[in-house]
PDB file of C-alpha atoms in Angstrom:
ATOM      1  CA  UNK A1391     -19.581  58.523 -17.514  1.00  0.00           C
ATOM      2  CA  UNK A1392     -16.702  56.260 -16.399  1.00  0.00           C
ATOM      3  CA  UNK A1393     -17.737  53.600 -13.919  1.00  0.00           C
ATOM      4  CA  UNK A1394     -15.392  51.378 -11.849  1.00  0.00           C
ATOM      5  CA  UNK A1395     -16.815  48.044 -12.908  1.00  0.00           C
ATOM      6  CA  UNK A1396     -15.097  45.260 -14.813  1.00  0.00           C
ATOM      7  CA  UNK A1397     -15.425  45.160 -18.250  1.00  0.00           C
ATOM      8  CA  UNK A1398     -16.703  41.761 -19.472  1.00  0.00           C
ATOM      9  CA  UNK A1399     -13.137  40.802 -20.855  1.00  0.00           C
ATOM     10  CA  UNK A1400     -11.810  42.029 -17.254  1.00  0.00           C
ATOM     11  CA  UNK A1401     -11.827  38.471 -15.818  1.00  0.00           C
ATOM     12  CA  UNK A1402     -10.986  36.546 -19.006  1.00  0.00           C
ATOM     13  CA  UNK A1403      -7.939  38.091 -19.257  1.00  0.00           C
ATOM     14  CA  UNK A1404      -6.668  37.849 -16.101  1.00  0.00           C
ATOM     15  CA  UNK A1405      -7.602  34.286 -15.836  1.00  0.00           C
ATOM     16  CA  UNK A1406      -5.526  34.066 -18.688  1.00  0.00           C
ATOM     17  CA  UNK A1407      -2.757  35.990 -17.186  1.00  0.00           C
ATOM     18  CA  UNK A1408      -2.530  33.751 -14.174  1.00  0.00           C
ATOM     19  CA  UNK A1409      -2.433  30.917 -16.163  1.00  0.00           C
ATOM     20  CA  UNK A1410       0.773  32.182 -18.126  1.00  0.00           C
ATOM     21  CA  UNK A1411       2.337  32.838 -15.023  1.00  0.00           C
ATOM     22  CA  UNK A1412       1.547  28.970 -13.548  1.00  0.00           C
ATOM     23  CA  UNK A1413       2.998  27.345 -16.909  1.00  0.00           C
ATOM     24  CA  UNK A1414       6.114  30.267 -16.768  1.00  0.00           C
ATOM     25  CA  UNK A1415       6.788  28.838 -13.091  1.00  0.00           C
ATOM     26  CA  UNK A1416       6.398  25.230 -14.107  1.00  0.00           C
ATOM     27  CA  UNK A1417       8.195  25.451 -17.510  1.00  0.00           C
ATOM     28  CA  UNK A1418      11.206  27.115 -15.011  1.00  0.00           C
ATOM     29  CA  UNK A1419      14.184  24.920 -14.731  1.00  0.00           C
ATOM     30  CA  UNK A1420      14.480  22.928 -11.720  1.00  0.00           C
ATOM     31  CA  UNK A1421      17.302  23.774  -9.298  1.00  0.00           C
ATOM     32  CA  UNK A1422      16.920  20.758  -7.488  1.00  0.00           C
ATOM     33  CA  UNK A1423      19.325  17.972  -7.794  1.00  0.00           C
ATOM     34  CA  UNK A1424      18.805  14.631 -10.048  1.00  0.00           C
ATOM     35  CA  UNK A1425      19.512  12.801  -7.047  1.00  0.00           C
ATOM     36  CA  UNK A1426      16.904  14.537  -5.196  1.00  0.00           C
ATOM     37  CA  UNK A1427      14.369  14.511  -8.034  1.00  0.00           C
ATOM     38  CA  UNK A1428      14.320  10.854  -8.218  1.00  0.00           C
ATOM     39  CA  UNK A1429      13.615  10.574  -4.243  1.00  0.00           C
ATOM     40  CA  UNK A1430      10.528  12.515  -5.057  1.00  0.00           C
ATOM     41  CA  UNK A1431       8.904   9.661  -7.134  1.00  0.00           C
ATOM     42  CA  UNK A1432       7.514   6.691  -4.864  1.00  0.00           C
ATOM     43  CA  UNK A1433       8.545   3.012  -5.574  1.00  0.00           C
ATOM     44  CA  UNK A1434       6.515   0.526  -6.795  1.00  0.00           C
ATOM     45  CA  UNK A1435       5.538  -1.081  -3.849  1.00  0.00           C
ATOM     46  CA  UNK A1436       2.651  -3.716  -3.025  1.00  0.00           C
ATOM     47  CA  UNK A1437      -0.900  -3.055  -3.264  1.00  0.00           C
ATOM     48  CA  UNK A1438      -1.823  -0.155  -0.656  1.00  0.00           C
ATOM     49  CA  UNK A1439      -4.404  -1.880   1.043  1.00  0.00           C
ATOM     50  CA  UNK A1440      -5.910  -4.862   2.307  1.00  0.00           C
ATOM     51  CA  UNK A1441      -9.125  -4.641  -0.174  1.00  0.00           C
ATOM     52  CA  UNK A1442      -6.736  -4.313  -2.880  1.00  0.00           C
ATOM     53  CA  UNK A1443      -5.103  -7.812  -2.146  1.00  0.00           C
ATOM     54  CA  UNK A1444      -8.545  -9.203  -2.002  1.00  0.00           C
ATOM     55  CA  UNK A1445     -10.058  -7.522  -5.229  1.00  0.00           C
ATOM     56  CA  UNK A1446      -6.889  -8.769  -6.964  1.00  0.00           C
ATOM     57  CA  UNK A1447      -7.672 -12.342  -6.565  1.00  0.00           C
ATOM     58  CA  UNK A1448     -10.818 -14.915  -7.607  1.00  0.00           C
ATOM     59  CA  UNK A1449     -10.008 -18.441  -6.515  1.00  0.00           C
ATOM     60  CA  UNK A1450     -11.891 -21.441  -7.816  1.00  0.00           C
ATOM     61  CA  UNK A1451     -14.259 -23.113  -5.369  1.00  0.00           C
ATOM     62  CA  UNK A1452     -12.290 -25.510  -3.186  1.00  0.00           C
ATOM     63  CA  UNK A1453     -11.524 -28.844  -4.376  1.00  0.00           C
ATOM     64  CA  UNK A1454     -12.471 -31.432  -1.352  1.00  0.00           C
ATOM     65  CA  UNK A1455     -11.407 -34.562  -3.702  1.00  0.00           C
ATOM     66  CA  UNK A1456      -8.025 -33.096  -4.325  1.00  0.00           C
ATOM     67  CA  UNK A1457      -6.807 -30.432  -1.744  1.00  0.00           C
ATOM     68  CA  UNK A1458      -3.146 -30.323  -2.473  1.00  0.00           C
ATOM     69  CA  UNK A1459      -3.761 -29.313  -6.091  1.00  0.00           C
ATOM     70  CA  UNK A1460      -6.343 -26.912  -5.200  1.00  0.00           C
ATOM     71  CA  UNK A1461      -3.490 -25.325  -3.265  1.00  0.00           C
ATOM     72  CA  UNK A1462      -0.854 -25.232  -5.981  1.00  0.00           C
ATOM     73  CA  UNK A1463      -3.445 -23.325  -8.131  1.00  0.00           C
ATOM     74  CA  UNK A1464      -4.177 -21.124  -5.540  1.00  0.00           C
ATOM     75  CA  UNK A1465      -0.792 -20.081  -4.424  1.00  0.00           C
ATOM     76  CA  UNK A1466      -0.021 -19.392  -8.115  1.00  0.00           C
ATOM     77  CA  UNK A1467      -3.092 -16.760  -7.989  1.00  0.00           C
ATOM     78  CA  UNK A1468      -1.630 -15.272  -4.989  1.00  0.00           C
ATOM     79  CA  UNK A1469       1.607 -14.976  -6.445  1.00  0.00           C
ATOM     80  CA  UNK A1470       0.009 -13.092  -9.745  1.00  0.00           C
ATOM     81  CA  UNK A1471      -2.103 -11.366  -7.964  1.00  0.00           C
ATOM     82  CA  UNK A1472       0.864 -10.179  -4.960  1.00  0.00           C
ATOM     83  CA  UNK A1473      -0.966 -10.993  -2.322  1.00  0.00           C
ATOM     84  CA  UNK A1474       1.220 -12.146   0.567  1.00  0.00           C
ATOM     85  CA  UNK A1475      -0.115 -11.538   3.898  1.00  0.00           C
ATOM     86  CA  UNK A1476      -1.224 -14.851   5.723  1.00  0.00           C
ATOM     87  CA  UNK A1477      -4.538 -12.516   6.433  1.00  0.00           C
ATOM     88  CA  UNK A1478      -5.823 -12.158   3.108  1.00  0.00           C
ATOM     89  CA  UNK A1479      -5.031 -16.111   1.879  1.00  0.00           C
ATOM     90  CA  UNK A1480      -6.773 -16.987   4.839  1.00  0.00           C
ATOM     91  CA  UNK A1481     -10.100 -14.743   3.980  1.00  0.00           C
ATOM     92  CA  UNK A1482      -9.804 -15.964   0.582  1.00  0.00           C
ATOM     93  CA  UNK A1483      -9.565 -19.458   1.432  1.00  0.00           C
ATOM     94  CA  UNK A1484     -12.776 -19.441   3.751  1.00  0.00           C
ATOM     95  CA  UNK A1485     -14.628 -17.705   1.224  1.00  0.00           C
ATOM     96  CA  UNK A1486     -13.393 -21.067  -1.557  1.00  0.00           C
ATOM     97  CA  UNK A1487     -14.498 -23.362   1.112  1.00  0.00           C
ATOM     98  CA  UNK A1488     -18.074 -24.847   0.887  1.00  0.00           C
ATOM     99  CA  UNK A1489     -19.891 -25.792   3.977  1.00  0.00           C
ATOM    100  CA  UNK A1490     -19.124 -29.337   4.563  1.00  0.00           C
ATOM    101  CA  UNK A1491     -15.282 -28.638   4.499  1.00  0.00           C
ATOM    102  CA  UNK A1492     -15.730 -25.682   6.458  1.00  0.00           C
ATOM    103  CA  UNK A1493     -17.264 -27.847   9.198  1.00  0.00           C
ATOM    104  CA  UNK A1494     -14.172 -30.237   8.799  1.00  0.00           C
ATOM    105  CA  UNK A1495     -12.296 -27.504  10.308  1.00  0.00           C
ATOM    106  CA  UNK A1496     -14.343 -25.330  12.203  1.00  0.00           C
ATOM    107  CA  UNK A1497     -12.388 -26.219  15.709  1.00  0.00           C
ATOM    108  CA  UNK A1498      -9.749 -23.786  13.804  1.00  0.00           C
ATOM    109  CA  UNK A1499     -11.712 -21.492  11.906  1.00  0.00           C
ATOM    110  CA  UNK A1500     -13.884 -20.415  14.958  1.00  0.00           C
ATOM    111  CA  UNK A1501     -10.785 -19.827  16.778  1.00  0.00           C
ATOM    112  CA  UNK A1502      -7.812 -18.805  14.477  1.00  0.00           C
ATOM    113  CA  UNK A1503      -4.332 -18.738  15.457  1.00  0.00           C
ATOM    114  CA  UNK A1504      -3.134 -15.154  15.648  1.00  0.00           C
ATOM    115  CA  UNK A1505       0.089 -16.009  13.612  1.00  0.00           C
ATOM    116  CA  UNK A1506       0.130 -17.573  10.193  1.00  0.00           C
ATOM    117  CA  UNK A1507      -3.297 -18.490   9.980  1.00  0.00           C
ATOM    118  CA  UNK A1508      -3.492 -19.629   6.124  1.00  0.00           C
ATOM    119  CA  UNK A1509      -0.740 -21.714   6.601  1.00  0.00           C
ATOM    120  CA  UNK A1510      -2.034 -23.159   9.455  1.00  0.00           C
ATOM    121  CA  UNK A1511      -5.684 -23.689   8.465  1.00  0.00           C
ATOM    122  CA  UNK A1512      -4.014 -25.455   5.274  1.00  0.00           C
ATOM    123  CA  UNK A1513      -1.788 -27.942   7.182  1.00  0.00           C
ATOM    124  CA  UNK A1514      -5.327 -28.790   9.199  1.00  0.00           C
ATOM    125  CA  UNK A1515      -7.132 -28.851   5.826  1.00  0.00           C
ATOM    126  CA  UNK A1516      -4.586 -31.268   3.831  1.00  0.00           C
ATOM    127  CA  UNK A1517      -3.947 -33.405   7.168  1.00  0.00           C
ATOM    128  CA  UNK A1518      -7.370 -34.105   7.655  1.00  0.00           C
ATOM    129  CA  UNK A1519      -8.251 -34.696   3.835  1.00  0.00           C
ATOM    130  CA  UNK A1520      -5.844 -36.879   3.219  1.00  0.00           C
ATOM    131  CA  UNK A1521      -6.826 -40.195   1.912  1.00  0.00           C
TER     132      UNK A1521
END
C-alpha cells in the first residue's frame, strides 16, 4: 500500500538540499564592483550611543585640593575612552563630584547652560577653587 506521507529522510534531505543551494549562491562570484563592495562596509565611526560614551569611561572621584590636575587626568580618559560630546563629560563630571563641591556650584548645575556645559561647569569649578 503506497501512502503519500514523507518518509523520515524526506525532510533531512531537503534541508540539506536547500542548504547546498544557499552556500552555491553565496560561494557565486560577485558581479558587483570593488568600488562598490567597499561602500558596503561601514566606517569606524564613534561609539553609537550616548550609554556607550558613558560605559567607556570611570573617572576618579574629584580632587577638591587640586582641580586642574584632576582635569588633565580626566580629559586623558575621555580622550581613551572617545568620548567627546560636552553632554557626557558633563554627566561624568557630576557623578566625580562629592557633595560639598557640588554645592560650590550648584547656581550652575541646577540650571545648565544649553551649550558647552562641561566646559563651562569646569571654568566655574577651577575659578572658584582656586587658591
Amino acid at each position: 500500500m503506497a501512502t503519500n506521507q514523507p518518509q523520515l529522510g524526506d525532510e533531512t534531505n531537503a534541508s540539506v538540499h536547500h542548504a547546498a543551494q544557499e552556500e552555491a549562491h553565496f560561494a557565486t562570484p560577485s558581479t558587483t564592483p570593488q568600488s562598490e563592495m567597499t561602500n558596503l562596509v561601514p566606517p569606524p565611526t564613534a561609539p553609537q550611543n550616548i550609554r556607550d560614551e558613558i560605559s567607556a569611561v570611570k573617572l576618579p572621584p574629584f580632587w577638591t585640593n587640586s582641580p586642574s590636575t584632576w582635569f588633565i587626568q580626566a580629559e586623558a580618559q575621555f580622550e581613551n575612552a572617545g568620548t567627546k560630546t560636552e553632554r557626557t563629560k558633563y554627566a561624568h563630571l557630576l557623578t566625580a563630584m562629592p557633595p560639598e563641591t557640588l554645592e560650590k556650584v550648584i547656581d550652575i548645575v541646577q540650571n545648565p547652560p544649553a551649550h558647552n556645559r562641561y566646559t563651562y561647569l569646569k571654568e566655574a569649578l577651577l575659578t572658584r577653587l582656586s587658591i
